[in-house]
PDB file of C-alpha atoms in Angstrom:
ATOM      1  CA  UNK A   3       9.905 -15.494 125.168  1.00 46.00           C
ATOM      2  CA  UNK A   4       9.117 -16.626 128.680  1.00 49.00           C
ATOM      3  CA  UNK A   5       5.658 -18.392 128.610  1.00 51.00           C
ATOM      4  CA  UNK A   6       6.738 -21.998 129.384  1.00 54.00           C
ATOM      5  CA  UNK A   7       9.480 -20.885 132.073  1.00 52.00           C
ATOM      6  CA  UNK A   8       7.742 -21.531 135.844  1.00 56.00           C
ATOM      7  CA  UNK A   9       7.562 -18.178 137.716  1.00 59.00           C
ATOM      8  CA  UNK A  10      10.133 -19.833 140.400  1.00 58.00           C
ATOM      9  CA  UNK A  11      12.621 -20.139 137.960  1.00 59.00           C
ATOM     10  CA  UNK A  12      16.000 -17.444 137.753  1.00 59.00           C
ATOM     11  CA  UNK A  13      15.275 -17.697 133.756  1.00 60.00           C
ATOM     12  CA  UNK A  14      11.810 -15.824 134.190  1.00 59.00           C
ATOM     13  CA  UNK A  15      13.130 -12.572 134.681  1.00 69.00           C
ATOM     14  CA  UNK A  16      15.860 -10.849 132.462  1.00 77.00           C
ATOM     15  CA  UNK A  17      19.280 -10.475 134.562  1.00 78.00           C
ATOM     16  CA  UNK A  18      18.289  -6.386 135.124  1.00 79.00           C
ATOM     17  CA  UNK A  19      15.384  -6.685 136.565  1.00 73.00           C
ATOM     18  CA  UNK A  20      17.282  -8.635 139.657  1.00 74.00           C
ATOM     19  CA  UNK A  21      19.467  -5.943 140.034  1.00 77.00           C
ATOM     20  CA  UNK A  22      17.258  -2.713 139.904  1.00 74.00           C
ATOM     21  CA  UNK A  23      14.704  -4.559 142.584  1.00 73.00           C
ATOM     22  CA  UNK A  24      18.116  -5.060 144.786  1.00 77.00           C
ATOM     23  CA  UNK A  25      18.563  -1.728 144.328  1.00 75.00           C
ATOM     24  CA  UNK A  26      15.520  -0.350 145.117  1.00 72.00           C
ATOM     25  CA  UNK A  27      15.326  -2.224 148.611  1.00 73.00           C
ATOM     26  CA  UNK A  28      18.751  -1.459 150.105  1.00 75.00           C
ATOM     27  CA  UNK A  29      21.025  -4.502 148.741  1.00 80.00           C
ATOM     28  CA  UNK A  30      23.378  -2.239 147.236  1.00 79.00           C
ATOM     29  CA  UNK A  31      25.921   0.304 148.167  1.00 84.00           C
ATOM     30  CA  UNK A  32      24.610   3.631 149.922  1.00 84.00           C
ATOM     31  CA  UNK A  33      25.207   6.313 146.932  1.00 84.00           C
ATOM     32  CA  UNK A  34      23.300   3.960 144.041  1.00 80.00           C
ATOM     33  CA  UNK A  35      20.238   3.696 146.539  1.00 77.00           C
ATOM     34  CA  UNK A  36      20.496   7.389 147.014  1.00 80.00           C
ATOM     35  CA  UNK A  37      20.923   8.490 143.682  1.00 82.00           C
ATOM     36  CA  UNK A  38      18.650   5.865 142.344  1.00 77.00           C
ATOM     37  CA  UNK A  39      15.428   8.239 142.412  1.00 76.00           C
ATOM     38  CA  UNK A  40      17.443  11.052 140.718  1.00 79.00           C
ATOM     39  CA  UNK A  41      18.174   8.913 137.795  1.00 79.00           C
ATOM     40  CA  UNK A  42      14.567   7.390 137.295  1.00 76.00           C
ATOM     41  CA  UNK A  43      13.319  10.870 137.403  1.00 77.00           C
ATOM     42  CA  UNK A  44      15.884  12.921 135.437  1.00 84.00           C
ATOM     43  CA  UNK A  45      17.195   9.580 133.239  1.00 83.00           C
ATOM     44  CA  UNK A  46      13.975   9.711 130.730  1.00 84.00           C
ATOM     45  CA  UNK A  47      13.688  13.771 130.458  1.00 87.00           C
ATOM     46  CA  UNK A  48      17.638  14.094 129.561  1.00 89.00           C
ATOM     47  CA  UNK A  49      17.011  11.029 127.155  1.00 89.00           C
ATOM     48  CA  UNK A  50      14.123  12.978 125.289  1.00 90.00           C
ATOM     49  CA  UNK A  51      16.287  16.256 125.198  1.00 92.00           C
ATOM     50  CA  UNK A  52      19.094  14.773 123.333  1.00 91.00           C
ATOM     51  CA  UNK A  53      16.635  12.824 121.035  1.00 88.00           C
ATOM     52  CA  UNK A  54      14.744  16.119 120.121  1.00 90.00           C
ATOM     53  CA  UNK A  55      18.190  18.433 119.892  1.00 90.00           C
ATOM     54  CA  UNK A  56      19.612  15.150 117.930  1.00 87.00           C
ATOM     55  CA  UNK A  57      16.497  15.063 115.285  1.00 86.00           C
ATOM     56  CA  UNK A  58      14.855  18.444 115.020  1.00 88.00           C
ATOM     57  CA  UNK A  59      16.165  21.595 116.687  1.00 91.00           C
ATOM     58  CA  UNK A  60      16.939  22.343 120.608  1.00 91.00           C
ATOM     59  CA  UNK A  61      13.444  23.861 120.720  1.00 93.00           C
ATOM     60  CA  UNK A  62      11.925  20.138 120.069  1.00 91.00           C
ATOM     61  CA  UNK A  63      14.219  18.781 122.743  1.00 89.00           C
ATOM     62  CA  UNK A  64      12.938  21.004 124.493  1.00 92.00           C
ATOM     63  CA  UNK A  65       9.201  20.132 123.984  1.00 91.00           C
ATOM     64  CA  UNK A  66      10.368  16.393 124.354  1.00 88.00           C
ATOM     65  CA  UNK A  67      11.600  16.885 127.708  1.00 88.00           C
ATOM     66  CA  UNK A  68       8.525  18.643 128.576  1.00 88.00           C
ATOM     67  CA  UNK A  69       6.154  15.513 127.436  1.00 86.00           C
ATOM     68  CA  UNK A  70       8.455  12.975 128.903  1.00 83.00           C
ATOM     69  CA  UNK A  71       8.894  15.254 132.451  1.00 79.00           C
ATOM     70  CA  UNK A  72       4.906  15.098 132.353  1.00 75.00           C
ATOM     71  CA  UNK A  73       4.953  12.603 135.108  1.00 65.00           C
ATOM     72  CA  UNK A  74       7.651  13.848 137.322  1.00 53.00           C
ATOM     73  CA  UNK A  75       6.873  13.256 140.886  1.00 54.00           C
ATOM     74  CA  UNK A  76       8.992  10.402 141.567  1.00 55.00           C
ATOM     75  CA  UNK A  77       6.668   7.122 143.065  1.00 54.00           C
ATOM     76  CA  UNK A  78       9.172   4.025 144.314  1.00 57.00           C
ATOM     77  CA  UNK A  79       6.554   1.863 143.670  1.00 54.00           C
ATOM     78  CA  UNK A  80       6.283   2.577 139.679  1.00 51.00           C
ATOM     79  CA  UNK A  81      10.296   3.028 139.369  1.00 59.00           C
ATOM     80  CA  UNK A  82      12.278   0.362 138.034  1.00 70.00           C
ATOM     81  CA  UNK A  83      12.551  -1.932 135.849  1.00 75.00           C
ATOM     82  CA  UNK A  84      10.217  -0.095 133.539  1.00 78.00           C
ATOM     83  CA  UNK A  85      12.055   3.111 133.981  1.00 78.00           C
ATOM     84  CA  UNK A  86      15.201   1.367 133.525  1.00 82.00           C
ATOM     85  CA  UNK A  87      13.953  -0.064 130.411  1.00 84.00           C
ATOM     86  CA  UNK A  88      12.662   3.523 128.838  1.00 83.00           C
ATOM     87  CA  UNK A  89      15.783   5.168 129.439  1.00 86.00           C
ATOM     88  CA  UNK A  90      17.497   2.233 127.484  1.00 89.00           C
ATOM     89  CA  UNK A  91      15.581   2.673 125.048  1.00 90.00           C
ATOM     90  CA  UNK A  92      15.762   5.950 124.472  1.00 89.00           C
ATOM     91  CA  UNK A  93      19.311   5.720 124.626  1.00 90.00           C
ATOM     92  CA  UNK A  94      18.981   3.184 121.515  1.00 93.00           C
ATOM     93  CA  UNK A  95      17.035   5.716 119.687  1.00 91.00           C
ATOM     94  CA  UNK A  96      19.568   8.478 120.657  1.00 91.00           C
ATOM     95  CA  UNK A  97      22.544   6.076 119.347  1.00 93.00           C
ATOM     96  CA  UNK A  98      20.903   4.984 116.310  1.00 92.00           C
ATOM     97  CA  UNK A  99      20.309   8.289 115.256  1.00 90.00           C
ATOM     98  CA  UNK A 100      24.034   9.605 115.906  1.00 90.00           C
ATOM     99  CA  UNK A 101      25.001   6.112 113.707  1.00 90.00           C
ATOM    100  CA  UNK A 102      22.511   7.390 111.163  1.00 87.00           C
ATOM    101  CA  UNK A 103      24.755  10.044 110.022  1.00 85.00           C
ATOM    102  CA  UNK A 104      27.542   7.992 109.876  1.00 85.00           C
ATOM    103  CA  UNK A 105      27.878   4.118 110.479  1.00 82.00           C
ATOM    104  CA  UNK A 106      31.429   3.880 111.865  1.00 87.00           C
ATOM    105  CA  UNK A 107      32.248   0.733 113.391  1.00 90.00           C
ATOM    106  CA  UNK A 108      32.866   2.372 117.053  1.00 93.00           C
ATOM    107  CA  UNK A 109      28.931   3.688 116.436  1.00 93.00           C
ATOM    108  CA  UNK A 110      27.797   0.168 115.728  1.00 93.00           C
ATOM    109  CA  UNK A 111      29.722  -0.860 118.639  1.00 94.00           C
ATOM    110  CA  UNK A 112      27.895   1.509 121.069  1.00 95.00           C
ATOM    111  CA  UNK A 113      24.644   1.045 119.325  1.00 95.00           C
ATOM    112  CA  UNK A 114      25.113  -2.488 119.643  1.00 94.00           C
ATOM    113  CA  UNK A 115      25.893  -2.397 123.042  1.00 95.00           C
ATOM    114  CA  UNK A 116      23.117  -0.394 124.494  1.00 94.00           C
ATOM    115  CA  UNK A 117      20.548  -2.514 122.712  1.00 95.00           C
ATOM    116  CA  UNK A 118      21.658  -5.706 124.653  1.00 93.00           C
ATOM    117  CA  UNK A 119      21.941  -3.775 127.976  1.00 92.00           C
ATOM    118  CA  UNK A 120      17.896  -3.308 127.034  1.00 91.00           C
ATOM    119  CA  UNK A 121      17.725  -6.706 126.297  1.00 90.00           C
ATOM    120  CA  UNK A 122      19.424  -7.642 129.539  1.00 89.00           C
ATOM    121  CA  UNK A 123      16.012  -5.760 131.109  1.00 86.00           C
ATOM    122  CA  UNK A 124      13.121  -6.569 128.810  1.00 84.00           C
ATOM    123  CA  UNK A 125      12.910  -8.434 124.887  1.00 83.00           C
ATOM    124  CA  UNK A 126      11.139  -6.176 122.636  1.00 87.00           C
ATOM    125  CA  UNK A 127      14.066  -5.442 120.716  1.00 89.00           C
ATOM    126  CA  UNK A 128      15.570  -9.039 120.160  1.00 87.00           C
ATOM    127  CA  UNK A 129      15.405  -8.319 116.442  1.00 91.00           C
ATOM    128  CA  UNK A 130      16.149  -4.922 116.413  1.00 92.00           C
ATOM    129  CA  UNK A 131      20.355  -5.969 115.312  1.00 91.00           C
ATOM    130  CA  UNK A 132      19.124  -8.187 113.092  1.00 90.00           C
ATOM    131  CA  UNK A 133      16.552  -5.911 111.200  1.00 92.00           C
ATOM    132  CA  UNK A 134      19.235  -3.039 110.724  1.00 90.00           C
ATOM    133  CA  UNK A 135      21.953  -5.455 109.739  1.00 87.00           C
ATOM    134  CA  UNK A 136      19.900  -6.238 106.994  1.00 87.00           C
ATOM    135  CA  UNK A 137      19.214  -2.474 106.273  1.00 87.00           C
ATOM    136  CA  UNK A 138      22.591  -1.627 106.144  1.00 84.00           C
ATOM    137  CA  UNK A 139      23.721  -4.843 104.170  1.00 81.00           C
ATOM    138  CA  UNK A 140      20.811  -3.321 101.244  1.00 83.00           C
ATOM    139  CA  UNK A 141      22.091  -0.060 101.508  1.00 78.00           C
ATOM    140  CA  UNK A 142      25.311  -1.210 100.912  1.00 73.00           C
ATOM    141  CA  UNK A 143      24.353  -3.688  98.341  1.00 66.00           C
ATOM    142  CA  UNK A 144      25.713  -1.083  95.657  1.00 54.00           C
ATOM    143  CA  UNK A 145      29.085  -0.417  97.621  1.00 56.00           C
ATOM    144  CA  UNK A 146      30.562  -3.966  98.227  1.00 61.00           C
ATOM    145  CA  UNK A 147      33.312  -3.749 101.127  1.00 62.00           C
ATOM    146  CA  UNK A 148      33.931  -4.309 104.647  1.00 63.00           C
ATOM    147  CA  UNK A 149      30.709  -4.827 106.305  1.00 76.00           C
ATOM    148  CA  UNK A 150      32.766  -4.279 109.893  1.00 81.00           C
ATOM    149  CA  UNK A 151      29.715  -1.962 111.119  1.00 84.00           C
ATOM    150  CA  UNK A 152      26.763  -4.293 110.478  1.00 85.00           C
ATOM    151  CA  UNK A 153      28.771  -7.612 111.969  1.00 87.00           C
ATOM    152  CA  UNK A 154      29.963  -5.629 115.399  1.00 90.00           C
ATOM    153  CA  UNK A 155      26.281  -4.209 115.803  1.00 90.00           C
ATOM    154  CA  UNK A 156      25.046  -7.813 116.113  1.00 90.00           C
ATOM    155  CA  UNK A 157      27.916  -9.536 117.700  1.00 92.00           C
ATOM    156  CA  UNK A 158      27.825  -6.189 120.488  1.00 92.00           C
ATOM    157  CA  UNK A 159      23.991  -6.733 120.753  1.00 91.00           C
ATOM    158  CA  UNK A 160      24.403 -10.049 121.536  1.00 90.00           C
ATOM    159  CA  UNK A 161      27.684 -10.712 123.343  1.00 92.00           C
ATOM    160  CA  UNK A 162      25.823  -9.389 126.978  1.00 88.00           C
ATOM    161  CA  UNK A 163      23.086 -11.899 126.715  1.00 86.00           C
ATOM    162  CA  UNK A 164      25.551 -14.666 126.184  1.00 88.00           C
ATOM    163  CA  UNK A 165      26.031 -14.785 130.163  1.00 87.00           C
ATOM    164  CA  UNK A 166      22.425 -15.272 130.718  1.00 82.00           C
ATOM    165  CA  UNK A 167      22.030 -17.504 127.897  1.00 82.00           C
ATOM    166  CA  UNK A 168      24.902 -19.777 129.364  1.00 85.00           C
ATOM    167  CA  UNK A 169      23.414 -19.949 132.893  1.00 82.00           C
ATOM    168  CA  UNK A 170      19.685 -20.480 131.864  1.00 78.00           C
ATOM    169  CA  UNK A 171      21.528 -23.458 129.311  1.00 80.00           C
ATOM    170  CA  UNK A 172      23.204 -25.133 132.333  1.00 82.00           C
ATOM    171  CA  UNK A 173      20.325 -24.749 135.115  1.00 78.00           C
ATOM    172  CA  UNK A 174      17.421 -25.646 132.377  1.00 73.00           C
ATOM    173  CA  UNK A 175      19.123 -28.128 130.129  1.00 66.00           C
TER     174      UNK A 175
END
């Protein structure tokens, strides 16, 4: 979604990645700097325990924390953004999961929410609300009613990018 934005520009980077490189170099308070490398090493193995206890059995959470551990020695110069990003995602997949078993609206609202902190750090999932809006409207396509889940999943996904949005409007045009 970038390719015609000049690298100068604010609108070249998503709003997280700003704020993780601050981070990371001392322009933030004392304890986030200092618990910053506990986080990007512990963040994606806790993610991939839930995910494996969630899906399978505490044994494959196990196993999952053991594959996503695999790299553990923390390295400041490969934390980030991209770790950032991983443990959003997984988050996602942990969320959409606990919605899977039942799509209450406070669910869709988390869900929701989680996928456009991701998309506040990279785009992949853009279409993600979109795509399982339109899953859960042709699930539901046999039990007409209040579609409250599938509208707050998009308008949650997209309500954090409207900042963003607004900012690269005014400064672009």
């Amino acid at each position: 979604f970038l390719h015609h934005i000049p690298e100068s520009s604010p609108s070249y980077r998503m709003p997280l990645a700003g704020v993780v490189l601050a981070w990371q170099h001392g322009h933030g308070p004392a304890w986030v700097e200092a618990a910053l490398p506990a986080f990007l090493s512990a963040g994606p193995v806790l993610v991939a325990f839930q995910l494996g206890c969630l899906l399978q059995s505490p044994a494959a959470g196990a196993l999952a924390a053991a594959a996503a551990a695999w790299p553990l020695p923390f390295n400041k110069t490969d934390a980030g953004e991209g770790i950032i990003y991983k443990v959003l995602v997984g988050l996602v997949a942990l969320i959409l999961a606990w919605r899977a078993e039942r799509p209450t609206l406070g669910r869709s609202v988390l869900l929701g929410l989680f996928i456009g902190l991701s998309l506040l750090c990279r785009s992949p999932l853009l279409l993600l609300p979109v795509l399982l809006s339109a899953c859960d409207v042709w699930r539901r396509r046999s039990l007409p009613g209040f579609q409250g889940p599938t509208i707050a999943l998009c308008l949650a996904s997209f309500i954090l990018l409207t900042p963003w949005v607004l900012m690269n409007w005014r400064i672009s045009g």
